Short mmCIF file of N, CA and C in Angstrom, two decimals:
data_model
loop_
_atom_site.label_atom_id
_atom_site.label_comp_id
_atom_site.label_asym_id
_atom_site.label_seq_id
_atom_site.Cartn_x
_atom_site.Cartn_y
_atom_site.Cartn_z
N MET A 1 158.20 95.67 95.95
CA MET A 1 156.60 95.87 95.93
C MET A 1 155.89 95.51 94.54
N ILE A 2 155.14 94.78 94.32
CA ILE A 2 154.33 94.21 92.88
C ILE A 2 153.21 95.20 92.92
N LYS A 3 153.54 96.01 91.49
CA LYS A 3 152.12 96.99 91.30
C LYS A 3 151.41 95.97 90.49
N PRO A 4 149.98 96.65 90.66
CA PRO A 4 148.96 95.52 90.15
C PRO A 4 148.72 96.01 88.73
N LEU A 5 148.35 94.84 87.95
CA LEU A 5 148.12 95.53 86.39
C LEU A 5 146.65 95.17 86.37
N SER A 6 145.86 96.18 86.34
CA SER A 6 144.49 96.03 86.23
C SER A 6 144.02 96.00 84.51
N MET A 7 143.33 95.00 84.39
CA MET A 7 142.71 94.76 82.94
C MET A 7 141.38 94.46 82.95
N VAL A 8 140.38 95.14 82.12
CA VAL A 8 139.00 94.82 82.05
C VAL A 8 138.38 94.25 80.81
N LEU A 9 138.32 93.14 80.57
CA LEU A 9 138.05 92.80 79.26
C LEU A 9 136.71 92.75 79.09
N SER A 10 136.39 93.05 77.75
CA SER A 10 134.80 92.75 77.12
C SER A 10 134.86 92.05 76.04
N VAL A 11 134.50 90.91 76.16
CA VAL A 11 134.31 89.88 74.98
C VAL A 11 132.95 89.32 74.53
N ALA A 12 132.62 89.35 73.37
CA ALA A 12 131.31 89.24 72.92
C ALA A 12 131.31 87.48 72.64
N LEU A 13 130.10 86.96 73.18
CA LEU A 13 130.02 85.58 73.04
C LEU A 13 128.82 85.74 72.38
N LEU A 14 128.66 84.61 71.42
CA LEU A 14 127.26 84.47 70.85
C LEU A 14 126.52 83.02 71.52
N VAL A 15 125.38 83.23 71.91
CA VAL A 15 124.75 82.04 72.14
C VAL A 15 123.65 81.92 71.15
N THR A 16 123.54 80.39 70.92
CA THR A 16 122.50 80.27 69.67
C THR A 16 121.58 79.09 70.18
N GLY A 17 120.25 79.66 70.09
CA GLY A 17 119.47 78.70 70.38
C GLY A 17 118.71 78.02 68.97
N ALA A 18 118.60 76.51 69.19
CA ALA A 18 117.86 75.85 68.20
C ALA A 18 116.91 74.73 69.01
N VAL A 19 115.84 74.85 68.13
CA VAL A 19 114.65 74.18 68.49
C VAL A 19 114.88 72.65 68.65
N ILE A 20 114.81 71.90 69.37
CA ILE A 20 115.44 70.56 69.55
C ILE A 20 114.36 69.70 69.67
N ALA A 21 113.21 69.79 70.71
CA ALA A 21 112.07 69.45 71.09
C ALA A 21 110.95 70.21 72.02
N TYR A 22 109.60 69.41 71.98
CA TYR A 22 108.83 70.20 72.75
C TYR A 22 108.47 69.33 73.92
N PRO A 23 108.94 69.58 75.22
CA PRO A 23 108.45 68.68 76.38
C PRO A 23 106.86 68.41 76.65
N ALA A 24 106.45 67.61 77.17
CA ALA A 24 104.96 67.23 77.50
C ALA A 24 104.41 68.77 78.05
N ASP A 25 104.95 69.44 78.87
CA ASP A 25 104.53 70.88 79.56
C ASP A 25 104.55 71.97 78.65
N GLY A 26 105.12 71.73 77.12
CA GLY A 26 105.25 72.80 76.33
C GLY A 26 105.84 73.47 76.44
N ALA A 27 107.33 73.43 77.44
CA ALA A 27 108.34 74.43 77.44
C ALA A 27 108.97 74.22 76.05
N LEU A 28 109.96 75.17 75.36
CA LEU A 28 110.58 75.22 74.36
C LEU A 28 112.16 74.82 74.59
N ALA A 29 112.43 73.67 74.30
CA ALA A 29 114.00 73.30 74.62
C ALA A 29 115.03 73.64 73.51
N VAL A 30 116.14 74.21 73.91
CA VAL A 30 117.18 74.67 72.99
C VAL A 30 118.50 74.08 73.32
N ASP A 31 119.44 74.11 72.48
CA ASP A 31 120.66 73.93 72.65
C ASP A 31 121.20 75.49 72.77
N VAL A 32 122.49 75.38 73.54
CA VAL A 32 123.05 76.99 73.47
C VAL A 32 124.75 76.90 72.96
N THR A 33 125.06 77.30 72.05
CA THR A 33 126.60 77.43 71.92
C THR A 33 127.29 78.84 72.03
N LEU A 34 128.38 79.06 72.23
CA LEU A 34 129.31 79.88 72.43
C LEU A 34 130.37 79.69 71.19
N ALA A 35 130.49 80.94 70.50
CA ALA A 35 131.68 81.38 69.69
C ALA A 35 132.35 82.46 70.41
N ALA A 36 133.58 81.68 71.17
CA ALA A 36 134.43 82.55 71.69
C ALA A 36 135.19 83.59 70.85
N GLN A 37 135.55 84.75 71.53
CA GLN A 37 136.36 85.90 71.06
C GLN A 37 137.44 86.10 71.81
N GLY A 38 138.67 86.44 71.04
CA GLY A 38 139.92 86.97 71.91
C GLY A 38 139.42 87.96 72.72
N GLY A 39 140.18 88.39 73.69
CA GLY A 39 140.05 89.93 74.49
C GLY A 39 141.01 90.46 74.22
N PRO A 40 140.70 91.84 74.67
CA PRO A 40 141.84 92.92 74.12
C PRO A 40 143.08 92.68 75.31
N GLY A 41 144.02 93.23 74.71
CA GLY A 41 145.28 92.95 75.11
C GLY A 41 145.84 91.73 75.29
N GLY A 42 145.39 90.88 74.58
CA GLY A 42 146.12 89.58 74.57
C GLY A 42 145.49 88.27 75.47
N LEU A 43 144.68 88.73 76.50
CA LEU A 43 144.21 87.82 77.43
C LEU A 43 143.04 87.27 76.77
N GLY A 44 142.96 86.13 76.65
CA GLY A 44 141.79 85.43 75.81
C GLY A 44 140.75 84.86 76.84
N VAL A 45 139.48 85.17 76.60
CA VAL A 45 138.46 84.51 77.46
C VAL A 45 137.50 83.87 76.42
N SER A 46 137.11 82.65 76.79
CA SER A 46 135.99 82.14 76.12
C SER A 46 135.05 81.39 76.94
N GLY A 47 134.33 80.67 76.35
CA GLY A 47 133.04 80.01 77.36
C GLY A 47 132.51 78.51 76.63
N SER A 48 132.00 77.89 77.43
CA SER A 48 131.61 76.60 77.20
C SER A 48 130.42 76.57 76.53
N ALA A 49 130.08 75.50 75.73
CA ALA A 49 128.87 75.32 75.11
C ALA A 49 127.83 74.94 76.02
N VAL A 50 126.59 75.67 76.14
CA VAL A 50 125.33 75.34 77.08
C VAL A 50 124.33 74.53 76.64
N THR A 51 124.24 73.33 76.96
CA THR A 51 123.03 72.84 76.21
C THR A 51 121.86 72.57 77.09
N GLY A 52 120.81 72.12 76.28
CA GLY A 52 119.52 71.60 76.75
C GLY A 52 118.66 72.83 77.78
N LEU A 53 118.98 74.33 77.19
CA LEU A 53 118.41 75.47 77.86
C LEU A 53 117.13 75.55 77.22
N TYR A 54 115.92 75.57 78.18
CA TYR A 54 114.57 75.83 77.70
C TYR A 54 113.78 77.10 78.95
N PRO A 55 112.78 77.46 78.57
CA PRO A 55 112.28 78.49 79.94
C PRO A 55 112.02 77.69 80.86
N GLY A 56 113.04 78.39 82.31
CA GLY A 56 112.83 77.63 83.46
C GLY A 56 113.91 76.87 83.78
N ASN A 57 114.76 76.42 82.50
CA ASN A 57 116.21 75.67 82.92
C ASN A 57 117.12 76.42 82.99
N LYS A 58 118.26 76.16 83.57
CA LYS A 58 119.29 76.61 83.94
C LYS A 58 120.62 75.78 83.55
N GLY A 59 121.59 76.40 82.70
CA GLY A 59 122.60 75.90 82.38
C GLY A 59 123.95 76.77 82.68
N GLN A 60 125.12 75.86 82.78
CA GLN A 60 126.15 76.91 83.02
C GLN A 60 127.41 76.85 82.20
N LEU A 61 127.78 78.40 82.13
CA LEU A 61 128.53 78.74 80.97
C LEU A 61 129.92 78.86 81.83
N THR A 62 130.72 77.70 81.33
CA THR A 62 131.97 77.61 82.28
C THR A 62 132.99 78.60 81.38
N VAL A 63 133.72 79.58 82.12
CA VAL A 63 134.57 80.46 81.74
C VAL A 63 136.07 79.81 81.63
N VAL A 64 136.77 79.93 80.46
CA VAL A 64 138.07 79.80 80.23
C VAL A 64 138.94 81.32 79.88
N VAL A 65 140.15 81.12 80.62
CA VAL A 65 141.00 82.30 80.42
C VAL A 65 142.19 81.95 79.97
N LYS A 66 142.73 82.44 78.88
CA LYS A 66 144.04 81.85 78.53
C LYS A 66 144.99 83.23 78.73
N ASN A 67 146.20 82.94 79.30
CA ASN A 67 147.28 83.91 79.97
C ASN A 67 148.50 84.09 78.86
N PRO A 68 148.37 85.09 77.68
CA PRO A 68 149.72 84.88 77.23
C PRO A 68 150.79 85.76 77.68
N TYR A 69 150.55 86.31 78.79
CA TYR A 69 151.78 87.06 79.13
C TYR A 69 152.82 85.86 79.82
N ARG A 70 154.11 86.77 80.32
CA ARG A 70 155.33 86.21 80.77
C ARG A 70 155.38 86.25 82.50
N PHE A 71 154.19 86.72 82.87
CA PHE A 71 153.65 86.57 84.16
C PHE A 71 152.52 85.91 84.78
N PRO A 72 152.32 85.44 85.91
CA PRO A 72 150.94 85.00 86.34
C PRO A 72 150.00 86.05 86.11
N VAL A 73 148.97 86.13 86.25
CA VAL A 73 147.45 86.88 86.50
C VAL A 73 146.66 86.35 87.26
N SER A 74 145.81 87.30 88.15
CA SER A 74 144.74 86.62 88.98
C SER A 74 143.42 87.46 88.57
N ILE A 75 142.63 86.41 88.49
CA ILE A 75 141.32 87.16 87.74
C ILE A 75 140.69 87.21 89.04
N THR A 76 140.14 88.41 89.24
CA THR A 76 139.52 88.97 90.48
C THR A 76 137.83 89.22 90.17
N ALA A 77 137.65 89.23 89.04
CA ALA A 77 135.94 89.24 88.71
C ALA A 77 135.53 88.69 87.37
N VAL A 78 134.24 88.09 87.14
CA VAL A 78 133.85 87.76 85.80
C VAL A 78 132.46 87.97 85.57
N SER A 79 131.90 88.78 84.80
CA SER A 79 130.39 88.79 84.87
C SER A 79 130.16 88.92 83.52
N GLY A 80 128.60 88.89 83.40
CA GLY A 80 128.23 88.89 81.50
C GLY A 80 126.74 89.50 81.47
N HIS A 81 126.88 89.99 80.56
CA HIS A 81 125.25 90.54 80.28
C HIS A 81 125.02 90.27 78.88
N LEU A 82 123.66 90.19 78.53
CA LEU A 82 123.03 90.21 77.27
C LEU A 82 123.18 91.70 76.41
N VAL A 83 123.21 91.62 75.29
CA VAL A 83 123.63 93.08 74.42
C VAL A 83 122.79 92.82 73.19
N ALA A 84 122.60 91.52 72.49
CA ALA A 84 121.68 91.47 71.47
C ALA A 84 121.04 90.14 71.12
N THR A 85 120.23 90.18 70.40
CA THR A 85 119.64 89.17 69.82
C THR A 85 119.20 89.02 68.19
N SER A 86 118.98 88.28 67.63
CA SER A 86 118.89 88.00 66.18
C SER A 86 117.68 88.20 65.73
N ARG A 87 117.02 88.04 66.57
CA ARG A 87 115.26 88.20 66.03
C ARG A 87 114.74 89.44 66.46
N PRO A 88 113.69 90.05 65.88
CA PRO A 88 113.51 91.58 65.94
C PRO A 88 112.49 91.51 67.48
N GLY A 89 111.71 90.40 67.44
CA GLY A 89 110.72 90.29 68.38
C GLY A 89 111.32 89.73 69.69
N CYS A 90 112.58 89.46 69.82
CA CYS A 90 113.29 88.91 70.87
C CYS A 90 114.31 90.05 71.25
N LYS A 91 113.68 90.66 72.58
CA LYS A 91 114.36 91.98 72.85
C LYS A 91 115.72 91.28 73.86
N ALA A 92 116.85 92.05 73.66
CA ALA A 92 117.91 91.75 74.46
C ALA A 92 117.42 92.19 76.04
N THR A 93 116.62 91.31 76.77
CA THR A 93 116.65 91.72 78.36
C THR A 93 116.48 90.39 78.88
N TYR A 94 116.79 90.67 80.32
CA TYR A 94 117.07 89.60 81.18
C TYR A 94 115.49 88.83 81.60
N ALA A 95 114.42 89.24 80.85
CA ALA A 95 113.21 88.61 80.84
C ALA A 95 113.29 87.34 79.76
N ASN A 96 114.18 87.79 78.69
CA ASN A 96 114.47 86.29 77.75
C ASN A 96 115.87 85.36 78.16
N LEU A 97 116.58 86.18 78.47
CA LEU A 97 117.83 85.12 79.06
C LEU A 97 118.45 86.05 80.24
N THR A 98 119.23 85.43 81.17
CA THR A 98 119.57 85.81 82.36
C THR A 98 120.79 85.16 82.55
N ILE A 99 121.76 86.05 83.02
CA ILE A 99 123.01 85.92 83.13
C ILE A 99 123.47 85.84 84.59
N GLY A 100 123.63 84.60 85.30
CA GLY A 100 123.76 85.18 86.79
C GLY A 100 125.34 85.52 87.07
N ARG A 101 125.51 85.34 88.61
CA ARG A 101 126.86 85.91 89.12
C ARG A 101 127.66 84.60 89.00
N TYR A 102 129.15 84.97 88.89
CA TYR A 102 130.16 83.94 88.79
C TYR A 102 129.98 83.07 90.46
N ALA A 103 130.02 81.69 89.83
CA ALA A 103 130.06 80.62 90.72
C ALA A 103 131.10 79.27 90.23
N GLY A 104 131.02 78.28 91.30
CA GLY A 104 131.97 77.45 91.14
C GLY A 104 133.49 77.62 91.41
N THR A 105 134.04 76.37 91.45
CA THR A 105 135.47 76.57 91.83
C THR A 105 136.27 76.66 90.63
N PRO A 106 137.24 77.21 90.47
CA PRO A 106 137.89 78.30 91.75
C PRO A 106 137.41 79.36 92.06
N ALA A 107 137.08 79.56 93.31
CA ALA A 107 136.68 80.85 93.88
C ALA A 107 137.66 81.92 93.24
N LEU A 108 137.20 83.32 93.23
CA LEU A 108 137.94 84.31 92.80
C LEU A 108 138.53 85.09 94.09
N PRO A 109 139.86 85.51 93.96
CA PRO A 109 140.83 85.65 92.80
C PRO A 109 140.98 84.07 92.38
N ALA A 110 141.41 83.92 91.02
CA ALA A 110 141.90 82.70 90.44
C ALA A 110 143.10 83.09 89.72
N ARG A 111 143.88 82.37 90.27
CA ARG A 111 145.62 82.51 89.63
C ARG A 111 145.68 81.73 88.36
N ILE A 112 146.30 82.13 87.27
CA ILE A 112 146.52 81.68 86.04
C ILE A 112 148.14 81.76 85.85
N ALA A 113 148.68 80.64 85.57
CA ALA A 113 150.41 80.94 85.15
C ALA A 113 150.58 81.46 84.12
N ALA A 114 151.71 82.09 83.90
CA ALA A 114 152.30 82.58 82.77
C ALA A 114 152.24 81.78 81.44
N GLY A 115 151.34 82.07 80.38
CA GLY A 115 151.55 81.42 79.48
C GLY A 115 150.59 80.21 79.18
N LYS A 116 149.72 80.09 80.34
CA LYS A 116 148.70 79.24 80.62
C LYS A 116 147.38 79.33 80.38
N GLN A 117 146.62 78.25 80.22
CA GLN A 117 144.77 78.46 80.15
C GLN A 117 144.23 77.64 81.26
N ALA A 118 143.38 78.41 81.77
CA ALA A 118 142.84 77.72 82.94
C ALA A 118 141.34 77.82 82.82
N ARG A 119 140.70 76.52 83.14
CA ARG A 119 139.22 76.72 83.26
C ARG A 119 138.63 77.30 84.74
N LEU A 120 138.05 78.32 84.60
CA LEU A 120 137.52 78.56 85.91
C LEU A 120 136.13 78.07 86.24
N GLY A 121 135.43 78.83 87.15
CA GLY A 121 134.00 78.34 87.36
C GLY A 121 133.19 78.92 86.46
N TYR A 122 132.06 79.24 86.66
CA TYR A 122 131.24 79.16 85.29
C TYR A 122 129.94 80.55 85.87
N LEU A 123 129.33 81.04 85.07
CA LEU A 123 128.34 81.87 85.00
C LEU A 123 127.10 80.92 84.91
N PRO A 124 126.12 81.16 85.88
CA PRO A 124 124.58 80.46 85.05
C PRO A 124 123.75 81.14 84.43
N VAL A 125 123.16 80.66 83.48
CA VAL A 125 122.67 81.18 82.32
C VAL A 125 121.08 80.67 82.29
N TRP A 126 120.16 81.32 82.26
CA TRP A 126 118.71 80.50 82.21
C TRP A 126 117.62 81.66 81.41
N MET A 127 116.52 80.84 80.98
CA MET A 127 115.60 81.41 80.44
C MET A 127 114.86 81.49 81.55
N PRO A 128 113.98 82.62 81.83
CA PRO A 128 113.11 82.57 82.77
C PRO A 128 111.85 81.86 82.42
N ALA A 129 111.26 81.03 83.22
CA ALA A 129 110.02 80.15 83.23
C ALA A 129 108.97 80.83 82.47
N LYS A 130 108.50 82.28 82.66
CA LYS A 130 107.12 82.72 82.42
C LYS A 130 107.36 84.08 81.59
N SER A 131 108.34 84.80 81.32
CA SER A 131 108.41 85.87 80.80
C SER A 131 109.16 85.84 79.19
N VAL A 132 109.73 84.61 78.81
CA VAL A 132 110.61 84.42 77.41
C VAL A 132 109.43 84.78 76.24
N ALA A 133 109.84 85.76 75.59
CA ALA A 133 109.26 85.93 74.39
C ALA A 133 109.14 84.59 73.52
N ASP A 134 107.96 84.39 72.82
CA ASP A 134 107.96 83.66 71.80
C ASP A 134 108.88 83.99 70.49
N ALA A 135 109.25 84.90 70.04
CA ALA A 135 110.06 85.22 69.28
C ALA A 135 111.48 84.72 69.46
N CYS A 136 111.53 84.58 70.92
CA CYS A 136 113.28 83.96 70.96
C CYS A 136 113.20 82.71 70.62
N GLN A 137 112.49 82.07 70.08
CA GLN A 137 112.59 80.54 69.87
C GLN A 137 113.60 80.52 68.36
N GLY A 138 114.63 79.63 68.68
CA GLY A 138 115.76 79.63 67.83
C GLY A 138 116.61 80.85 67.64
N ALA A 139 116.38 82.14 68.70
CA ALA A 139 117.43 83.23 68.15
C ALA A 139 118.66 82.96 68.53
N THR A 140 119.52 84.00 68.56
CA THR A 140 120.83 83.89 68.62
C THR A 140 121.16 85.01 69.68
N PHE A 141 121.46 84.73 70.78
CA PHE A 141 121.88 86.12 72.09
C PHE A 141 123.21 86.16 72.03
N THR A 142 123.47 87.60 71.72
CA THR A 142 124.97 88.10 72.32
C THR A 142 125.30 88.45 73.59
N LEU A 143 126.03 87.97 74.00
CA LEU A 143 126.65 88.13 75.61
C LEU A 143 127.96 89.10 75.35
N ARG A 144 128.11 89.78 76.38
CA ARG A 144 129.12 90.23 76.64
C ARG A 144 129.78 89.86 77.86
N LEU A 145 130.82 89.24 77.91
CA LEU A 145 131.53 88.51 79.11
C LEU A 145 132.85 89.86 79.54
N HIS A 146 132.49 90.15 81.03
CA HIS A 146 133.62 91.11 81.42
C HIS A 146 134.56 90.12 82.69
N ALA A 147 135.70 90.31 82.31
CA ALA A 147 136.84 89.76 83.34
C ALA A 147 137.74 90.95 83.83
N THR A 148 137.80 90.81 85.12
CA THR A 148 139.24 91.92 85.67
C THR A 148 140.45 90.81 86.23
N ALA A 149 141.40 91.52 85.80
CA ALA A 149 142.65 90.59 86.36
C ALA A 149 143.72 91.60 86.62
N ARG A 150 144.60 91.21 87.35
CA ARG A 150 145.83 91.89 87.89
C ARG A 150 146.92 90.94 87.72
N LYS A 151 148.07 91.68 87.61
CA LYS A 151 149.47 90.79 87.56
C LYS A 151 149.48 90.03 89.15
N ALA A 152 149.49 88.89 89.03
CA ALA A 152 149.82 88.02 90.40
C ALA A 152 151.14 88.27 90.85
N GLY A 153 151.29 88.04 92.21
CA GLY A 153 152.60 88.36 92.98
C GLY A 153 153.21 86.99 93.28
#
């Protein structure tokens, strides 16, 4: 019988917004980039860059997990939440930046072979159309990514 190995990761990702254009409707367009951090216990989690994000538009934060162990793991859950911003008037709330539920393929649980890296699905990320504070223009958002894994059988 294989005993499950439970791991919960808490990884900080930086989402940086930079003004690139003003569409005709007055919405602020931003590019979002992510600075990946390694996870505790050796399991590495990172996210892809999200581009073209502005109020009312949705992007996809693709999740990548690196398994440094000598055994396969099964990723059973992935989620994220906003924890901070770089601008005083731009609060770390879902009114300014929202992170949705894991979607895409592969569906969870997703198996990652020993010593391998895998690109998983994504977390939808968007700035709500009517609630984003003006102070969030060009702000850096700090997200915390959570992943749960167990030793795969």
